XYZ file of C-alpha atoms in Angstrom:
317
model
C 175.439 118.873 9.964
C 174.745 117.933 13.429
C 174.745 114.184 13.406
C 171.473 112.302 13.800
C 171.896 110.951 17.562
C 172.138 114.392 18.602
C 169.506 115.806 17.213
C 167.301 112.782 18.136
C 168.034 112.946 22.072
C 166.579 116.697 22.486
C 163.231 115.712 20.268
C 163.189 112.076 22.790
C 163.492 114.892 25.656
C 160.641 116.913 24.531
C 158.310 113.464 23.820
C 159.371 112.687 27.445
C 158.229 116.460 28.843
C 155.734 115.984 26.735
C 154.422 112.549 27.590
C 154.943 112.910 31.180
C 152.896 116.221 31.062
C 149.709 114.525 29.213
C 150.295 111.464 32.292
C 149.935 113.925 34.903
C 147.145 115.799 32.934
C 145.035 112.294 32.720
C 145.996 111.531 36.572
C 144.620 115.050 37.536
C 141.094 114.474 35.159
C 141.152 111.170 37.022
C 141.206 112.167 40.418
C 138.742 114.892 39.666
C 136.416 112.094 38.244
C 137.085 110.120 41.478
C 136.222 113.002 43.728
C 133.072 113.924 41.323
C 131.743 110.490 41.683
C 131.631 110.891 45.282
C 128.276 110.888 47.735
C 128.858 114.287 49.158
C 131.637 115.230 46.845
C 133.975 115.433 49.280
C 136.616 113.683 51.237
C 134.560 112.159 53.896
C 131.503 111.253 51.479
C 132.574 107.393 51.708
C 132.747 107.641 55.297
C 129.401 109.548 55.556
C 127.771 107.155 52.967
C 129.158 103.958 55.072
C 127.586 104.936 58.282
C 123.469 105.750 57.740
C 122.111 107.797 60.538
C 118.919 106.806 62.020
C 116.948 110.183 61.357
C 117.262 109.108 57.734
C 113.089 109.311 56.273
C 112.123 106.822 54.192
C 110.995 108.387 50.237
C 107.746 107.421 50.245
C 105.556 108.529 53.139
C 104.770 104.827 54.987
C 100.873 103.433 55.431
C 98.947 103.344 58.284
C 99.590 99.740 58.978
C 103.598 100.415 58.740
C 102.736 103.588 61.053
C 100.972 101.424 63.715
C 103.797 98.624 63.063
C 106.342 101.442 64.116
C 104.441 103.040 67.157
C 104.038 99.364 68.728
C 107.914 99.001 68.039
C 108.738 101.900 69.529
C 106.571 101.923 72.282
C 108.275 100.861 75.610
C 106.678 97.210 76.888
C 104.389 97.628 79.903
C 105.491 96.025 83.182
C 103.088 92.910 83.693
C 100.419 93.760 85.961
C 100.245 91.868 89.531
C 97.482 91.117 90.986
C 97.124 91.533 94.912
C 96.487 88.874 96.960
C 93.161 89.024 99.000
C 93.786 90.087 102.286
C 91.593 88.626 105.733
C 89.855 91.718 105.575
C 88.583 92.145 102.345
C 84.783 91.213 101.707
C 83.456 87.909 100.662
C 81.796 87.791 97.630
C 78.093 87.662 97.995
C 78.330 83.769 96.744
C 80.997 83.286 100.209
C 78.970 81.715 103.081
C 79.947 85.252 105.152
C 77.848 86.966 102.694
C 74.747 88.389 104.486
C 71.081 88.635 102.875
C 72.480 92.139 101.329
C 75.686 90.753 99.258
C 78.322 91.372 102.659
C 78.784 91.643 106.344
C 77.904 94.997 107.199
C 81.055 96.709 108.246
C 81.188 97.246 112.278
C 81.699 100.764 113.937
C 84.800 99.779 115.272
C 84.184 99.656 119.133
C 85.847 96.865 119.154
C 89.556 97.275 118.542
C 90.618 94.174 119.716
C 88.098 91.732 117.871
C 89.227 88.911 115.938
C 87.116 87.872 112.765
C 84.261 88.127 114.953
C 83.434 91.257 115.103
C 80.339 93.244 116.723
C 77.960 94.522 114.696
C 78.421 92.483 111.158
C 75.818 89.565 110.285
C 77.442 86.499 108.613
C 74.873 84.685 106.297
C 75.385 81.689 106.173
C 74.667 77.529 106.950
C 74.013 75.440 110.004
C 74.712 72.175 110.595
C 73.649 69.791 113.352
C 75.858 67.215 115.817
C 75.621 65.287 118.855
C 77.145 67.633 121.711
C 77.242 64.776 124.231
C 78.092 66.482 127.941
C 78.453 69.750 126.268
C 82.494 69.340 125.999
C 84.468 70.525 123.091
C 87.793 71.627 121.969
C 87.422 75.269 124.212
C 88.460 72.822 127.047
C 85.376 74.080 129.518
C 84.274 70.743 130.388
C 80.388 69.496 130.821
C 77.860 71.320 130.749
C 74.103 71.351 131.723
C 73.393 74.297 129.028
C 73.615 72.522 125.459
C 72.590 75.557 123.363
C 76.408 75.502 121.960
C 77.704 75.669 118.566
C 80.889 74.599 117.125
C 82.793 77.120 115.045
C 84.348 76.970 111.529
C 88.246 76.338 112.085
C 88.537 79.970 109.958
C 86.521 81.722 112.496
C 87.619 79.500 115.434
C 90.671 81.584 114.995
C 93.246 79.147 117.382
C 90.360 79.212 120.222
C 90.256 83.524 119.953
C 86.146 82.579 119.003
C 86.316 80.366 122.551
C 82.933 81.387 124.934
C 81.249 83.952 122.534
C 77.701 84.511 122.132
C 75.966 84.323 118.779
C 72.534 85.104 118.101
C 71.240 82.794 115.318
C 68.252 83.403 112.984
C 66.748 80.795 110.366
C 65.428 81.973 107.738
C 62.278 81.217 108.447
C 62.752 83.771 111.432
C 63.609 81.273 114.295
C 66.094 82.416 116.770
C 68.513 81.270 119.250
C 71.453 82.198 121.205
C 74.304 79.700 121.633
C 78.008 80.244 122.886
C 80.747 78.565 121.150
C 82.438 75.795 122.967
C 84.018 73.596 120.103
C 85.831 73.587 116.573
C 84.362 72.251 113.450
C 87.353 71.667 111.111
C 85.433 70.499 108.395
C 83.000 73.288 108.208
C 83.237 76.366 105.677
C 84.060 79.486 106.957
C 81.259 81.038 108.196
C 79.289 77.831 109.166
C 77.689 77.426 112.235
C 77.747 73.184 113.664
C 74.886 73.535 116.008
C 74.400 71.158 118.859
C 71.221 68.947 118.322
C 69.454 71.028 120.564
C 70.089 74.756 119.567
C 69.557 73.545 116.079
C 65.894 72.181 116.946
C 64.789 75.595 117.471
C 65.393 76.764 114.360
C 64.589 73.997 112.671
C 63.713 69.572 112.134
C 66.663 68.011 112.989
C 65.929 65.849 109.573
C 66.767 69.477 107.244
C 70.100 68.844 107.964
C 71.600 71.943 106.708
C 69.466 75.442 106.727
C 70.314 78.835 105.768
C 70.841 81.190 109.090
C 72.163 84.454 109.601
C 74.345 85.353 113.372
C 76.112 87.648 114.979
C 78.198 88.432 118.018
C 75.422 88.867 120.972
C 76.821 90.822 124.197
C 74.171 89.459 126.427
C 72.456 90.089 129.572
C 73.740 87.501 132.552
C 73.959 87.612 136.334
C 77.276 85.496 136.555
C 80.715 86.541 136.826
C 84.214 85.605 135.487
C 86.299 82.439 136.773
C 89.256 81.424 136.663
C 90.693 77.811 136.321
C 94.827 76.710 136.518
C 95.483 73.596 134.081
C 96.384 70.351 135.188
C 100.270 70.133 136.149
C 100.085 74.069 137.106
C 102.510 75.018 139.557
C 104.697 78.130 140.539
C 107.278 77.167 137.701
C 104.852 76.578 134.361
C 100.993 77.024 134.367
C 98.336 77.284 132.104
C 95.256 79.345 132.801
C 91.960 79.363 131.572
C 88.875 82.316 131.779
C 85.208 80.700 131.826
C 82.386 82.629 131.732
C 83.404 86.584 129.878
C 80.714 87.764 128.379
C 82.035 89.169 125.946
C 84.992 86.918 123.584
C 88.647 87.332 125.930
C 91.174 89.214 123.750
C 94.203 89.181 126.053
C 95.771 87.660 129.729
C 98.041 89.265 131.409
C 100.061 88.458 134.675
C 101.312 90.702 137.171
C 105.507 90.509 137.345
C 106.130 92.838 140.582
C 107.382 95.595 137.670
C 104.067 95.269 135.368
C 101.804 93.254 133.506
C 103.573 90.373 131.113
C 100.554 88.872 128.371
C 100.822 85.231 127.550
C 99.779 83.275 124.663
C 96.888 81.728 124.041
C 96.472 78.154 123.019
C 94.391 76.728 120.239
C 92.393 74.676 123.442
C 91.799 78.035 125.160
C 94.511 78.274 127.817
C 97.182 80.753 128.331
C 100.544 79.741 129.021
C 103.232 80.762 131.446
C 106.416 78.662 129.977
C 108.649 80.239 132.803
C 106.315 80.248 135.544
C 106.103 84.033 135.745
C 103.123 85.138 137.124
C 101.752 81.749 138.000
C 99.646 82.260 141.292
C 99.687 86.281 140.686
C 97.479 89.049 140.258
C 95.647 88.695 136.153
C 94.625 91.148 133.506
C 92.001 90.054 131.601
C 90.817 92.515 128.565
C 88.166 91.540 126.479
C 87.749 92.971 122.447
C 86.513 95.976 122.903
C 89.239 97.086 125.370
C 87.829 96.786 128.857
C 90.090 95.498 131.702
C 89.424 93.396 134.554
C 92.166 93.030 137.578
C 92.008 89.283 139.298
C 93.475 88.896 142.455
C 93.732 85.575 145.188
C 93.228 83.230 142.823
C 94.938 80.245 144.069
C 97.153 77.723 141.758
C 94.132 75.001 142.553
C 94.799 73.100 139.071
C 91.407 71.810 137.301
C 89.389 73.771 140.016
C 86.796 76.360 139.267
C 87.094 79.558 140.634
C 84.868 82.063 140.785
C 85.835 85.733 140.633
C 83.451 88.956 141.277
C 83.925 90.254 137.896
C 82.423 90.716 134.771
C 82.523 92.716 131.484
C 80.001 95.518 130.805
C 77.074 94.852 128.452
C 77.714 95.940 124.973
């Protein structure tokens, strides 16, 4: 008989098949449990479950208020709107002392391409005011003057002396009218207000109103006299500074002749053009007024503060 330690160690052999055969059995049904128990039952389903897409649906269909919550969230934010500044040509309100009778200035045919703000053909309503015009003087620079039916323009409308020498006809309400030609600045005055000299405003109304309504408008009127010319004080043939008196209608641009062609100069707030250089000084001028006529000057003299009269004017208008 076989002893007992051999016939032990093959039935420990066969536990050990058998053991390690039931281990690797369990493992297996383990790992199948594992890979059962996954999302997509697969080998990425951890990944997949790890990282949600965003097309994912929610279960339950969402309310109107979570629909309108989600448009607003998904709706790009507008740009803020900008609004554009006013520009010097848009219309005044009909509250603005421009405003006319009918809400705005009427819009002009546009004869006039070289008008300032004061343009031919558009009535301003607006308010007159009264001072004393002493000799007539005023910040146009044209000296004394026998004729006091002036006015002295709103600093917006004086535009830098471009409003320097034109003719306004003025109507009161009432239906008083008179013409004036500006010869001074008002800086205090509203745009669109008229400071009449004592007289011009005594024929529209008591000098003890004060202030009265008035409509006016640019007036091309009817005259006998012509253009002159007068050189600054301290003009010479190296810097001068020249001054028109008497256009009938307002001066838009002066010119001097160079030998080659016509050089314009700039215009003052007092109502002279200036020749820094000299060029020109003593020379042939161009004058052009707003609606684009030109007038050709020659042999006027460099007489500073001296009057000259020329033999031209602009047409009627």
């Amino acid at each position: 008989m076989a002893p007992s330690s051999h016939r032990r160690r093959p039935a420990r052999g066969r536990r050990t098949v058998l053991v390690s055969t039931v281990a690797v059995a369990g493992l297996g049904l383990l790992a199948a449990l594992v890979v059962a128990l996954l999302p997509d039952g697969g080998p990425h389903g951890a990944e997949a479950a790890a990282t949600p897409t965003v097309s994912a649906r929610p279960s339950v269909p969402p309310t109107a208020q979570a629909r309108r919550q989600a448009s607003a969230a998904a709706a790009p934010t507008p740009a803020p709107k900008r609004t554009a500044a006013p520009s010097a040509s848009a219309r005044p309100s009909p509250s603005s002392p421009h405003a006319s009778a009918a809400g705005a200035p009427r819009a002009a045919s546009g004869t006039a391409p070289l008008a300032g703000r004061i343009v031919p053909g558009v009535t301003h309503g607006s308010v007159a005011t009264h001072y004393d015009a002493g000799d007539g003087d005023g910040a146009c620079l044209y000296g004394p003057s026998p004729d006091l039916m002036i006015a002295a323009m709103n600093h917006t409308d004086y535009e830098a002396s471009k409003a320097c020498g034109a003719y306004l006809s003025v109507r009161s309400a009432g239906g008083a009218s008179v013409t004036v030609r500006v010869t001074n600045e008002c800086p205090e005055c509203a745009p669109g207000q008229l400071d009449l000299s004592e007289q011009a405003f005594a024929k529209l109304a008591a000098l003890s109103a004060g202030r009265i309504a008035v409509s006016w408008s640019l007036l091309s009127p009817g005259t006998s006299g012509t253009v002159s010319i007068r050189y600054k004080t301290g003009s010479s043939r190296d810097w001068c500074g020249i001054q028109v008196i008497g256009h009938r209608n307002p001066l838009a641009r002066l010119e001097v002749g160079t030998g080659t062609g016509w050089r314009p100069l700039t215009r003052t707030d007092y109502n002279y053009f200036l020749s820094e250089d000299g060029t020109g000084c003593g020379g042939p001028l161009r004058l052009t007024d707003i609606y684009g006529e030109r007038l050709t000057v020659d042999g006027v003299a460099i007489r500073p503060d001296t009057v000259q009269p020329t033999r031209v004017q602009f047409a009627r208008h």
